[in-house]
Amino acid sequence: MTGFASGQQAVATAPTEGAPWKGAAPRIAVELRSVNSRFLDLSFRLPDELRAHEPALRELLTRQLKRGKVELRAYVEGRDEGALADPPPRVLQRMASLQDQVMAWLPDVRPLSVADVLRLSGGGQSNTAEGLGDTLLALAQQVLTDFMAARAREGVRLTELLLARLTELRRLAAEAQPLVPQVVQAQKERFLTRWNEALAGADAKVTPEAGQERALAEATAFAIRIDVAEELGRLAAHLDEIESVLKKGGDIGKRLDFLIQELHREANTLGSKSAALEMRRISVDMKVLIEQMREQVQNIE
């Protein structure tokens, strides 16, 4: 099902150790979009500092989404890459203590450089990473809520479109219904005419009883081949079921997929068994409508 939502939120400062960022706090931006797919296919585009939160984001999405090719993209905006955060004093104290212990045992070891301290302390970003994660998950939930609302609005529109197609299919079925006995009678008369012509030119060795028996067998087989009343009955039942499913709502996508396949099978059989051009036209019109419904059903969860 197609959909799109996005949002931005400033990263909260850490409650201790002062502000974790030099200058203005950065903002996290999240975009969520999806296109049609029969199954749920999730993909994530995250920067390195947000990569660790992918499992939590995946769990968040799978709780509410069932179908669609879904992409979540997140990035950090407004961050001054040249500004470094101050390492927390408690971290510096711990590193100094560890350095003294190591150098007591290994006096020839090189002391820590500034680059070593920043790398080992993460530049004071332990609180920052926590702030990024909390902000990211809260923002992702907000964007997902907007995303679901957008898809719900699209679902209402798709339901109206599908119900309109159902009305058209019922109209075509109503046109086909009175044609069934007419087609059977017309083909019966044509069959009898050709059969009598064949008997008139047949060898005299063919007895009337044998000819009558063969005629009955052929007429029965022919009537079965061209009678589409059963297909029209099943098609009407499928239309009623689709309408019921649409009005019920919920996770209906896969059930609609199956019902659309059944509709197409009945419409195809209707055309292949029909001996009249008008019935075949109705079958073609039905298949066009059903194919339009199939494309839209891919959008529904």
PDB file of C-alpha atoms in Angstrom:
ATOM      1  CA  MET A   1       0.000   0.000   0.000  1.00  0.00           C
ATOM      2  CA  THR A   2       1.425   3.373  -0.928  1.00  0.00           C
ATOM      3  CA  GLY A   3       1.986   6.008   1.714  1.00  0.00           C
ATOM      4  CA  PHE A   4       4.365   8.692   2.958  1.00  0.00           C
ATOM      5  CA  ALA A   5       5.002  10.560   6.207  1.00  0.00           C
ATOM      6  CA  SER A   6       7.918  12.526   7.640  1.00  0.00           C
ATOM      7  CA  GLY A   7       8.911  14.515  10.693  1.00  0.00           C
ATOM      8  CA  GLN A   8      11.756  16.259  12.498  1.00  0.00           C
ATOM      9  CA  GLN A   9      12.616  16.661  16.167  1.00  0.00           C
ATOM     10  CA  ALA A  10      15.484  18.284  18.076  1.00  0.00           C
ATOM     11  CA  VAL A  11      17.706  15.931  20.068  1.00  0.00           C
ATOM     12  CA  ALA A  12      17.155  16.366  23.799  1.00  0.00           C
ATOM     13  CA  THR A  13      20.180  17.337  25.891  1.00  0.00           C
ATOM     14  CA  ALA A  14      21.481  14.909  28.472  1.00  0.00           C
ATOM     15  CA  PRO A  15      20.242  15.432  32.056  1.00  0.00           C
ATOM     16  CA  THR A  16      23.806  15.258  33.407  1.00  0.00           C
ATOM     17  CA  GLU A  17      27.249  16.371  32.349  1.00  0.00           C
ATOM     18  CA  GLY A  18      25.845  19.512  30.761  1.00  0.00           C
ATOM     19  CA  ALA A  19      24.849  19.875  27.127  1.00  0.00           C
ATOM     20  CA  PRO A  20      26.261  16.991  25.063  1.00  0.00           C
ATOM     21  CA  TRP A  21      26.623  19.095  21.930  1.00  0.00           C
ATOM     22  CA  LYS A  22      28.712  22.140  21.235  1.00  0.00           C
ATOM     23  CA  GLY A  23      26.518  24.844  19.776  1.00  0.00           C
ATOM     24  CA  ALA A  24      22.883  24.232  18.782  1.00  0.00           C
ATOM     25  CA  ALA A  25      21.439  20.768  19.353  1.00  0.00           C
ATOM     26  CA  PRO A  26      21.041  18.749  16.137  1.00  0.00           C
ATOM     27  CA  ARG A  27      17.715  17.528  14.763  1.00  0.00           C
ATOM     28  CA  ILE A  28      16.744  14.048  13.668  1.00  0.00           C
ATOM     29  CA  ALA A  29      14.611  13.718  10.531  1.00  0.00           C
ATOM     30  CA  VAL A  30      12.641  10.558   9.706  1.00  0.00           C
ATOM     31  CA  GLU A  31      10.893   9.688   6.440  1.00  0.00           C
ATOM     32  CA  LEU A  32       8.652   6.656   5.987  1.00  0.00           C
ATOM     33  CA  ARG A  33       7.356   5.628   2.589  1.00  0.00           C
ATOM     34  CA  SER A  34       5.895   2.502   1.015  1.00  0.00           C
ATOM     35  CA  VAL A  35       4.863   1.134  -2.383  1.00  0.00           C
ATOM     36  CA  ASN A  36       2.787  -1.876  -3.357  1.00  0.00           C
ATOM     37  CA  SER A  37       3.933  -5.371  -2.462  1.00  0.00           C
ATOM     38  CA  ARG A  38       2.135  -8.611  -1.667  1.00  0.00           C
ATOM     39  CA  PHE A  39       4.313  -9.104   1.421  1.00  0.00           C
ATOM     40  CA  LEU A  40       6.031  -6.909   4.007  1.00  0.00           C
ATOM     41  CA  ASP A  41       9.509  -5.871   2.843  1.00  0.00           C
ATOM     42  CA  LEU A  42      11.340  -3.473   5.189  1.00  0.00           C
ATOM     43  CA  SER A  43      14.480  -1.515   4.362  1.00  0.00           C
ATOM     44  CA  PHE A  44      16.362   1.066   6.450  1.00  0.00           C
ATOM     45  CA  ARG A  45      18.707   3.899   5.483  1.00  0.00           C
ATOM     46  CA  LEU A  46      20.401   5.055   8.644  1.00  0.00           C
ATOM     47  CA  PRO A  47      23.659   6.919   9.384  1.00  0.00           C
ATOM     48  CA  ASP A  48      26.283   5.142  11.460  1.00  0.00           C
ATOM     49  CA  GLU A  49      25.286   6.803  14.742  1.00  0.00           C
ATOM     50  CA  LEU A  50      21.704   5.513  14.348  1.00  0.00           C
ATOM     51  CA  ARG A  51      22.494   2.058  12.981  1.00  0.00           C
ATOM     52  CA  ALA A  52      22.315   0.390  16.388  1.00  0.00           C
ATOM     53  CA  HIS A  53      18.631   1.274  16.652  1.00  0.00           C
ATOM     54  CA  GLU A  54      17.566  -0.620  13.519  1.00  0.00           C
ATOM     55  CA  PRO A  55      16.225  -3.668  15.460  1.00  0.00           C
ATOM     56  CA  ALA A  56      14.003  -1.429  17.590  1.00  0.00           C
ATOM     57  CA  LEU A  57      12.746   0.379  14.488  1.00  0.00           C
ATOM     58  CA  ARG A  58      12.051  -2.936  12.740  1.00  0.00           C
ATOM     59  CA  GLU A  59      10.031  -4.166  15.709  1.00  0.00           C
ATOM     60  CA  LEU A  60       8.086  -0.903  15.771  1.00  0.00           C
ATOM     61  CA  LEU A  61       7.107  -1.230  12.102  1.00  0.00           C
ATOM     62  CA  THR A  62       6.267  -4.939  12.097  1.00  0.00           C
ATOM     63  CA  ARG A  63       3.797  -4.455  14.950  1.00  0.00           C
ATOM     64  CA  GLN A  64       1.537  -2.339  12.730  1.00  0.00           C
ATOM     65  CA  LEU A  65       2.413  -3.057   9.088  1.00  0.00           C
ATOM     66  CA  LYS A  66       1.483  -6.249   7.232  1.00  0.00           C
ATOM     67  CA  ARG A  67       2.103  -5.565   3.527  1.00  0.00           C
ATOM     68  CA  GLY A  68       4.081  -3.230   1.320  1.00  0.00           C
ATOM     69  CA  LYS A  69       7.657  -2.421   0.365  1.00  0.00           C
ATOM     70  CA  VAL A  70       8.467  -0.010   3.185  1.00  0.00           C
ATOM     71  CA  GLU A  71      11.538   2.200   3.487  1.00  0.00           C
ATOM     72  CA  LEU A  72      12.486   4.146   6.615  1.00  0.00           C
ATOM     73  CA  ARG A  73      15.122   6.817   6.201  1.00  0.00           C
ATOM     74  CA  ALA A  74      16.615   8.788   9.104  1.00  0.00           C
ATOM     75  CA  TYR A  75      19.401  11.340   9.287  1.00  0.00           C
ATOM     76  CA  VAL A  76      20.835  13.938  11.662  1.00  0.00           C
ATOM     77  CA  GLU A  77      20.581  17.594  10.639  1.00  0.00           C
ATOM     78  CA  GLY A  78      22.156  20.786  11.941  1.00  0.00           C
ATOM     79  CA  ARG A  79      25.153  19.161  13.585  1.00  0.00           C
ATOM     80  CA  ASP A  80      28.468  20.984  13.564  1.00  0.00           C
ATOM     81  CA  GLU A  81      30.879  18.240  12.554  1.00  0.00           C
ATOM     82  CA  GLY A  82      33.827  20.388  13.571  1.00  0.00           C
ATOM     83  CA  ALA A  83      32.652  20.836  17.155  1.00  0.00           C
ATOM     84  CA  LEU A  84      33.633  18.231  19.721  1.00  0.00           C
ATOM     85  CA  ALA A  85      31.780  17.605  22.927  1.00  0.00           C
ATOM     86  CA  ASP A  86      33.680  17.744  26.228  1.00  0.00           C
ATOM     87  CA  PRO A  87      34.450  14.286  27.636  1.00  0.00           C
ATOM     88  CA  PRO A  88      32.720  13.877  31.020  1.00  0.00           C
ATOM     89  CA  PRO A  89      35.073  14.456  33.990  1.00  0.00           C
ATOM     90  CA  ARG A  90      34.217  11.071  35.498  1.00  0.00           C
ATOM     91  CA  VAL A  91      35.368   9.404  32.272  1.00  0.00           C
ATOM     92  CA  LEU A  92      38.640  11.379  32.296  1.00  0.00           C
ATOM     93  CA  GLN A  93      39.232  10.447  35.939  1.00  0.00           C
ATOM     94  CA  ARG A  94      38.695   6.788  35.183  1.00  0.00           C
ATOM     95  CA  MET A  95      41.044   6.899  32.188  1.00  0.00           C
ATOM     96  CA  ALA A  96      43.760   8.648  34.248  1.00  0.00           C
ATOM     97  CA  SER A  97      43.463   6.012  36.955  1.00  0.00           C
ATOM     98  CA  LEU A  98      43.712   3.190  34.426  1.00  0.00           C
ATOM     99  CA  GLN A  99      46.709   4.838  32.761  1.00  0.00           C
ATOM    100  CA  ASP A 100      48.536   5.064  36.119  1.00  0.00           C
ATOM    101  CA  GLN A 101      47.893   1.378  36.781  1.00  0.00           C
ATOM    102  CA  VAL A 102      49.135   0.325  33.350  1.00  0.00           C
ATOM    103  CA  MET A 103      52.261   2.490  33.511  1.00  0.00           C
ATOM    104  CA  ALA A 104      53.044   1.139  36.973  1.00  0.00           C
ATOM    105  CA  TRP A 105      53.383  -2.302  35.436  1.00  0.00           C
ATOM    106  CA  LEU A 106      54.669  -1.175  32.040  1.00  0.00           C
ATOM    107  CA  PRO A 107      56.704   2.005  32.493  1.00  0.00           C
ATOM    108  CA  ASP A 108      57.787   2.122  28.848  1.00  0.00           C
ATOM    109  CA  VAL A 109      54.214   2.426  27.560  1.00  0.00           C
ATOM    110  CA  ARG A 110      53.433   5.641  25.726  1.00  0.00           C
ATOM    111  CA  PRO A 111      51.016   7.931  27.604  1.00  0.00           C
ATOM    112  CA  LEU A 112      47.566   8.569  26.153  1.00  0.00           C
ATOM    113  CA  SER A 113      47.357  11.331  23.569  1.00  0.00           C
ATOM    114  CA  VAL A 114      44.453  13.747  23.166  1.00  0.00           C
ATOM    115  CA  ALA A 115      43.249  11.765  20.124  1.00  0.00           C
ATOM    116  CA  ASP A 116      43.372   8.562  22.193  1.00  0.00           C
ATOM    117  CA  VAL A 117      41.300  10.145  24.955  1.00  0.00           C
ATOM    118  CA  LEU A 118      38.665  11.452  22.531  1.00  0.00           C
ATOM    119  CA  ARG A 119      38.475   8.120  20.727  1.00  0.00           C
ATOM    120  CA  LEU A 120      38.221   6.026  23.892  1.00  0.00           C
ATOM    121  CA  SER A 121      35.742   8.341  25.561  1.00  0.00           C
ATOM    122  CA  GLY A 122      33.655   8.636  22.424  1.00  0.00           C
ATOM    123  CA  GLY A 123      34.064  12.384  22.534  1.00  0.00           C
ATOM    124  CA  GLY A 124      31.597  12.510  25.382  1.00  0.00           C
ATOM    125  CA  GLN A 125      28.908  10.969  23.201  1.00  0.00           C
ATOM    126  CA  SER A 126      27.604   8.240  25.512  1.00  0.00           C
ATOM    127  CA  ASN A 127      24.840  10.569  26.648  1.00  0.00           C
ATOM    128  CA  THR A 128      24.537  11.839  23.115  1.00  0.00           C
ATOM    129  CA  ALA A 129      23.965   8.367  21.702  1.00  0.00           C
ATOM    130  CA  GLU A 130      21.305   7.764  24.322  1.00  0.00           C
ATOM    131  CA  GLY A 131      19.654  11.065  23.434  1.00  0.00           C
ATOM    132  CA  LEU A 132      19.764  10.198  19.736  1.00  0.00           C
ATOM    133  CA  GLY A 133      18.137   6.820  20.322  1.00  0.00           C
ATOM    134  CA  ASP A 134      15.346   8.157  22.520  1.00  0.00           C
ATOM    135  CA  THR A 135      14.592  10.955  20.082  1.00  0.00           C
ATOM    136  CA  LEU A 136      14.738   8.648  17.080  1.00  0.00           C
ATOM    137  CA  LEU A 137      12.281   6.098  18.487  1.00  0.00           C
ATOM    138  CA  ALA A 138       9.851   8.747  19.703  1.00  0.00           C
ATOM    139  CA  LEU A 139       9.938  10.493  16.331  1.00  0.00           C
ATOM    140  CA  ALA A 140       9.607   7.208  14.436  1.00  0.00           C
ATOM    141  CA  GLN A 141       6.445   6.399  16.424  1.00  0.00           C
ATOM    142  CA  GLN A 142       4.989   9.800  15.592  1.00  0.00           C
ATOM    143  CA  VAL A 143       5.817   9.427  11.885  1.00  0.00           C
ATOM    144  CA  LEU A 144       4.367   5.903  11.861  1.00  0.00           C
ATOM    145  CA  THR A 145       1.118   7.217  13.364  1.00  0.00           C
ATOM    146  CA  ASP A 146       0.882   9.844  10.606  1.00  0.00           C
ATOM    147  CA  PHE A 147       1.785   7.199   8.041  1.00  0.00           C
ATOM    148  CA  MET A 148      -0.987   4.861   9.197  1.00  0.00           C
ATOM    149  CA  ALA A 149      -3.490   7.725   9.121  1.00  0.00           C
ATOM    150  CA  ALA A 150      -2.503   8.529   5.527  1.00  0.00           C
ATOM    151  CA  ARG A 151      -2.894   4.887   4.521  1.00  0.00           C
ATOM    152  CA  ALA A 152      -6.274   4.746   6.243  1.00  0.00           C
ATOM    153  CA  ARG A 153      -7.459   7.699   4.154  1.00  0.00           C
ATOM    154  CA  GLU A 154      -6.198   5.988   1.019  1.00  0.00           C
ATOM    155  CA  GLY A 155      -7.954   2.783   2.110  1.00  0.00           C
ATOM    156  CA  VAL A 156     -11.292   4.607   2.221  1.00  0.00           C
ATOM    157  CA  ARG A 157     -10.716   5.856  -1.311  1.00  0.00           C
ATOM    158  CA  LEU A 158      -9.728   2.413  -2.565  1.00  0.00           C
ATOM    159  CA  THR A 159     -12.789   0.843  -0.940  1.00  0.00           C
ATOM    160  CA  GLU A 160     -15.048   3.287  -2.749  1.00  0.00           C
ATOM    161  CA  LEU A 161     -13.282   2.523  -6.032  1.00  0.00           C
ATOM    162  CA  LEU A 162     -13.623  -1.245  -5.571  1.00  0.00           C
ATOM    163  CA  LEU A 163     -17.296  -0.977  -4.622  1.00  0.00           C
ATOM    164  CA  ALA A 164     -17.889   1.005  -7.827  1.00  0.00           C
ATOM    165  CA  ARG A 165     -16.241  -1.809  -9.829  1.00  0.00           C
ATOM    166  CA  LEU A 166     -18.470  -4.353  -8.054  1.00  0.00           C
ATOM    167  CA  THR A 167     -21.525  -2.383  -9.170  1.00  0.00           C
ATOM    168  CA  GLU A 168     -20.307  -2.489 -12.777  1.00  0.00           C
ATOM    169  CA  LEU A 169     -19.691  -6.241 -12.578  1.00  0.00           C
ATOM    170  CA  ARG A 170     -23.184  -6.832 -11.209  1.00  0.00           C
ATOM    171  CA  ARG A 171     -24.623  -4.800 -14.083  1.00  0.00           C
ATOM    172  CA  LEU A 172     -22.749  -6.943 -16.615  1.00  0.00           C
ATOM    173  CA  ALA A 173     -23.889 -10.130 -14.867  1.00  0.00           C
ATOM    174  CA  ALA A 174     -27.490  -8.867 -15.049  1.00  0.00           C
ATOM    175  CA  GLU A 175     -27.047  -8.313 -18.791  1.00  0.00           C
ATOM    176  CA  ALA A 176     -25.692 -11.836 -19.236  1.00  0.00           C
ATOM    177  CA  GLN A 177     -28.389 -13.615 -17.199  1.00  0.00           C
ATOM    178  CA  PRO A 178     -31.275 -13.391 -19.744  1.00  0.00           C
ATOM    179  CA  LEU A 179     -28.923 -14.283 -22.583  1.00  0.00           C
ATOM    180  CA  VAL A 180     -28.258 -17.774 -21.214  1.00  0.00           C
ATOM    181  CA  PRO A 181     -31.577 -19.450 -22.255  1.00  0.00           C
ATOM    182  CA  GLN A 182     -31.581 -17.539 -25.532  1.00  0.00           C
ATOM    183  CA  VAL A 183     -28.103 -18.753 -26.421  1.00  0.00           C
ATOM    184  CA  VAL A 184     -28.922 -22.342 -25.433  1.00  0.00           C
ATOM    185  CA  GLN A 185     -32.123 -22.343 -27.543  1.00  0.00           C
ATOM    186  CA  ALA A 186     -30.464 -20.742 -30.564  1.00  0.00           C
ATOM    187  CA  GLN A 187     -27.581 -23.194 -30.501  1.00  0.00           C
ATOM    188  CA  LYS A 188     -29.986 -26.094 -29.999  1.00  0.00           C
ATOM    189  CA  GLU A 189     -31.913 -25.158 -33.128  1.00  0.00           C
ATOM    190  CA  ARG A 190     -28.705 -24.751 -35.103  1.00  0.00           C
ATOM    191  CA  PHE A 191     -27.475 -28.107 -33.846  1.00  0.00           C
ATOM    192  CA  LEU A 192     -30.708 -29.899 -34.827  1.00  0.00           C
ATOM    193  CA  THR A 193     -30.676 -28.344 -38.285  1.00  0.00           C
ATOM    194  CA  ARG A 194     -27.130 -29.494 -38.961  1.00  0.00           C
ATOM    195  CA  TRP A 195     -27.863 -32.911 -37.484  1.00  0.00           C
ATOM    196  CA  ASN A 196     -30.860 -33.419 -39.787  1.00  0.00           C
ATOM    197  CA  GLU A 197     -28.790 -32.344 -42.763  1.00  0.00           C
ATOM    198  CA  ALA A 198     -26.124 -34.854 -41.781  1.00  0.00           C
ATOM    199  CA  LEU A 199     -28.688 -37.655 -41.435  1.00  0.00           C
ATOM    200  CA  ALA A 200     -30.204 -36.864 -44.829  1.00  0.00           C
ATOM    201  CA  GLY A 201     -26.854 -37.383 -46.488  1.00  0.00           C
ATOM    202  CA  ALA A 202     -25.799 -40.348 -44.344  1.00  0.00           C
ATOM    203  CA  ASP A 203     -25.601 -43.970 -45.396  1.00  0.00           C
ATOM    204  CA  ALA A 204     -28.912 -45.831 -45.187  1.00  0.00           C
ATOM    205  CA  LYS A 205     -27.241 -48.317 -42.846  1.00  0.00           C
ATOM    206  CA  VAL A 206     -27.669 -45.816 -39.940  1.00  0.00           C
ATOM    207  CA  THR A 207     -30.848 -46.828 -38.141  1.00  0.00           C
ATOM    208  CA  PRO A 208     -33.257 -44.172 -36.732  1.00  0.00           C
ATOM    209  CA  GLU A 209     -32.732 -45.513 -33.209  1.00  0.00           C
ATOM    210  CA  ALA A 210     -28.948 -45.178 -33.468  1.00  0.00           C
ATOM    211  CA  GLY A 211     -29.269 -41.724 -34.927  1.00  0.00           C
ATOM    212  CA  GLN A 212     -31.625 -40.606 -32.172  1.00  0.00           C
ATOM    213  CA  GLU A 213     -29.337 -41.951 -29.445  1.00  0.00           C
ATOM    214  CA  ARG A 214     -26.307 -40.199 -30.889  1.00  0.00           C
ATOM    215  CA  ALA A 215     -28.297 -36.979 -31.296  1.00  0.00           C
ATOM    216  CA  LEU A 216     -29.328 -37.035 -27.625  1.00  0.00           C
ATOM    217  CA  ALA A 217     -25.739 -37.626 -26.505  1.00  0.00           C
ATOM    218  CA  GLU A 218     -24.409 -34.793 -28.642  1.00  0.00           C
ATOM    219  CA  ALA A 219     -27.189 -32.421 -27.547  1.00  0.00           C
ATOM    220  CA  THR A 220     -26.515 -33.161 -23.872  1.00  0.00           C
ATOM    221  CA  ALA A 221     -22.789 -32.609 -24.199  1.00  0.00           C
ATOM    222  CA  PHE A 222     -23.357 -29.410 -26.137  1.00  0.00           C
ATOM    223  CA  ALA A 223     -25.801 -28.040 -23.561  1.00  0.00           C
ATOM    224  CA  ILE A 224     -23.252 -28.634 -20.790  1.00  0.00           C
ATOM    225  CA  ARG A 225     -20.540 -26.848 -22.750  1.00  0.00           C
ATOM    226  CA  ILE A 226     -22.515 -23.663 -23.413  1.00  0.00           C
ATOM    227  CA  ASP A 227     -24.562 -23.331 -20.209  1.00  0.00           C
ATOM    228  CA  VAL A 228     -22.941 -20.584 -18.108  1.00  0.00           C
ATOM    229  CA  ALA A 229     -25.667 -20.229 -15.475  1.00  0.00           C
ATOM    230  CA  GLU A 230     -23.427 -21.920 -12.882  1.00  0.00           C
ATOM    231  CA  GLU A 231     -20.547 -19.541 -13.590  1.00  0.00           C
ATOM    232  CA  LEU A 232     -22.853 -16.531 -13.223  1.00  0.00           C
ATOM    233  CA  GLY A 233     -24.096 -17.891  -9.905  1.00  0.00           C
ATOM    234  CA  ARG A 234     -20.579 -18.336  -8.524  1.00  0.00           C
ATOM    235  CA  LEU A 235     -19.562 -14.922  -9.820  1.00  0.00           C
ATOM    236  CA  ALA A 236     -22.483 -13.292  -7.975  1.00  0.00           C
ATOM    237  CA  ALA A 237     -21.492 -15.124  -4.780  1.00  0.00           C
ATOM    238  CA  HIS A 238     -17.890 -13.869  -5.090  1.00  0.00           C
ATOM    239  CA  LEU A 239     -19.098 -10.302  -5.616  1.00  0.00           C
ATOM    240  CA  ASP A 240     -21.216 -10.499  -2.459  1.00  0.00           C
ATOM    241  CA  GLU A 241     -18.271 -11.881  -0.484  1.00  0.00           C
ATOM    242  CA  ILE A 242     -15.911  -9.134  -1.694  1.00  0.00           C
ATOM    243  CA  GLU A 243     -18.404  -6.455  -0.697  1.00  0.00           C
ATOM    244  CA  SER A 244     -18.820  -8.057   2.722  1.00  0.00           C
ATOM    245  CA  VAL A 245     -15.033  -8.219   3.244  1.00  0.00           C
ATOM    246  CA  LEU A 246     -14.564  -4.580   2.206  1.00  0.00           C
ATOM    247  CA  LYS A 247     -17.226  -3.378   4.636  1.00  0.00           C
ATOM    248  CA  LYS A 248     -15.854  -5.523   7.442  1.00  0.00           C
ATOM    249  CA  GLY A 249     -12.323  -4.083   7.117  1.00  0.00           C
ATOM    250  CA  GLY A 250      -9.244  -5.281   8.977  1.00  0.00           C
ATOM    251  CA  ASP A 251      -6.425  -7.300   7.383  1.00  0.00           C
ATOM    252  CA  ILE A 252      -8.256  -8.164   4.172  1.00  0.00           C
ATOM    253  CA  GLY A 253      -5.612  -7.870   1.471  1.00  0.00           C
ATOM    254  CA  LYS A 254      -4.746 -11.548   1.061  1.00  0.00           C
ATOM    255  CA  ARG A 255      -8.386 -12.646   1.177  1.00  0.00           C
ATOM    256  CA  LEU A 256      -9.226 -10.128  -1.523  1.00  0.00           C
ATOM    257  CA  ASP A 257      -6.335 -11.472  -3.612  1.00  0.00           C
ATOM    258  CA  PHE A 258      -7.907 -14.933  -3.528  1.00  0.00           C
ATOM    259  CA  LEU A 259     -11.424 -13.674  -4.317  1.00  0.00           C
ATOM    260  CA  ILE A 260     -10.154 -11.632  -7.271  1.00  0.00           C
ATOM    261  CA  GLN A 261      -8.501 -14.770  -8.672  1.00  0.00           C
ATOM    262  CA  GLU A 262     -11.814 -16.600  -8.383  1.00  0.00           C
ATOM    263  CA  LEU A 263     -13.636 -13.746 -10.106  1.00  0.00           C
ATOM    264  CA  HIS A 264     -11.192 -13.848 -12.994  1.00  0.00           C
ATOM    265  CA  ARG A 265     -11.591 -17.620 -13.327  1.00  0.00           C
ATOM    266  CA  GLU A 266     -15.392 -17.363 -13.591  1.00  0.00           C
ATOM    267  CA  ALA A 267     -15.250 -14.490 -16.091  1.00  0.00           C
ATOM    268  CA  ASN A 268     -12.704 -16.374 -18.201  1.00  0.00           C
ATOM    269  CA  THR A 269     -14.856 -19.538 -18.192  1.00  0.00           C
ATOM    270  CA  LEU A 270     -17.877 -17.442 -19.112  1.00  0.00           C
ATOM    271  CA  GLY A 271     -16.112 -16.242 -22.252  1.00  0.00           C
ATOM    272  CA  SER A 272     -14.672 -19.618 -23.233  1.00  0.00           C
ATOM    273  CA  LYS A 273     -18.038 -21.419 -22.936  1.00  0.00           C
ATOM    274  CA  SER A 274     -20.166 -18.747 -24.590  1.00  0.00           C
ATOM    275  CA  ALA A 275     -21.255 -19.314 -28.168  1.00  0.00           C
ATOM    276  CA  ALA A 276     -22.724 -15.813 -28.627  1.00  0.00           C
ATOM    277  CA  LEU A 277     -20.708 -12.693 -29.415  1.00  0.00           C
ATOM    278  CA  GLU A 278     -22.677 -10.615 -26.916  1.00  0.00           C
ATOM    279  CA  MET A 279     -21.794 -13.007 -24.101  1.00  0.00           C
ATOM    280  CA  ARG A 280     -18.130 -12.897 -25.060  1.00  0.00           C
ATOM    281  CA  ARG A 281     -18.201  -9.089 -25.029  1.00  0.00           C
ATOM    282  CA  ILE A 282     -19.612  -9.179 -21.525  1.00  0.00           C
ATOM    283  CA  SER A 283     -16.842 -11.578 -20.495  1.00  0.00           C
ATOM    284  CA  VAL A 284     -14.152  -9.250 -21.876  1.00  0.00           C
ATOM    285  CA  ASP A 285     -15.671  -6.223 -20.102  1.00  0.00           C
ATOM    286  CA  MET A 286     -15.758  -8.208 -16.868  1.00  0.00           C
ATOM    287  CA  LYS A 287     -12.108  -9.187 -17.151  1.00  0.00           C
ATOM    288  CA  VAL A 288     -11.090  -5.564 -17.734  1.00  0.00           C
ATOM    289  CA  LEU A 289     -12.879  -4.506 -14.535  1.00  0.00           C
ATOM    290  CA  ILE A 290     -11.459  -7.438 -12.577  1.00  0.00           C
ATOM    291  CA  GLU A 291      -7.925  -6.599 -13.697  1.00  0.00           C
ATOM    292  CA  GLN A 292      -8.429  -3.024 -12.510  1.00  0.00           C
ATOM    293  CA  MET A 293      -9.557  -4.405  -9.155  1.00  0.00           C
ATOM    294  CA  ARG A 294      -6.534  -6.720  -8.976  1.00  0.00           C
ATOM    295  CA  GLU A 295      -4.165  -3.752  -9.351  1.00  0.00           C
ATOM    296  CA  GLN A 296      -5.909  -1.843  -6.566  1.00  0.00           C
ATOM    297  CA  VAL A 297      -6.158  -4.812  -4.218  1.00  0.00           C
ATOM    298  CA  GLN A 298      -2.345  -4.890  -4.130  1.00  0.00           C
ATOM    299  CA  ASN A 299      -2.629  -1.575  -2.249  1.00  0.00           C
ATOM    300  CA  ILE A 300      -4.748  -2.981   0.559  1.00  0.00           C
ATOM    301  CA  GLU A 301      -3.474  -4.632   3.720  1.00  0.00           C
TER     302      GLU A 301
END
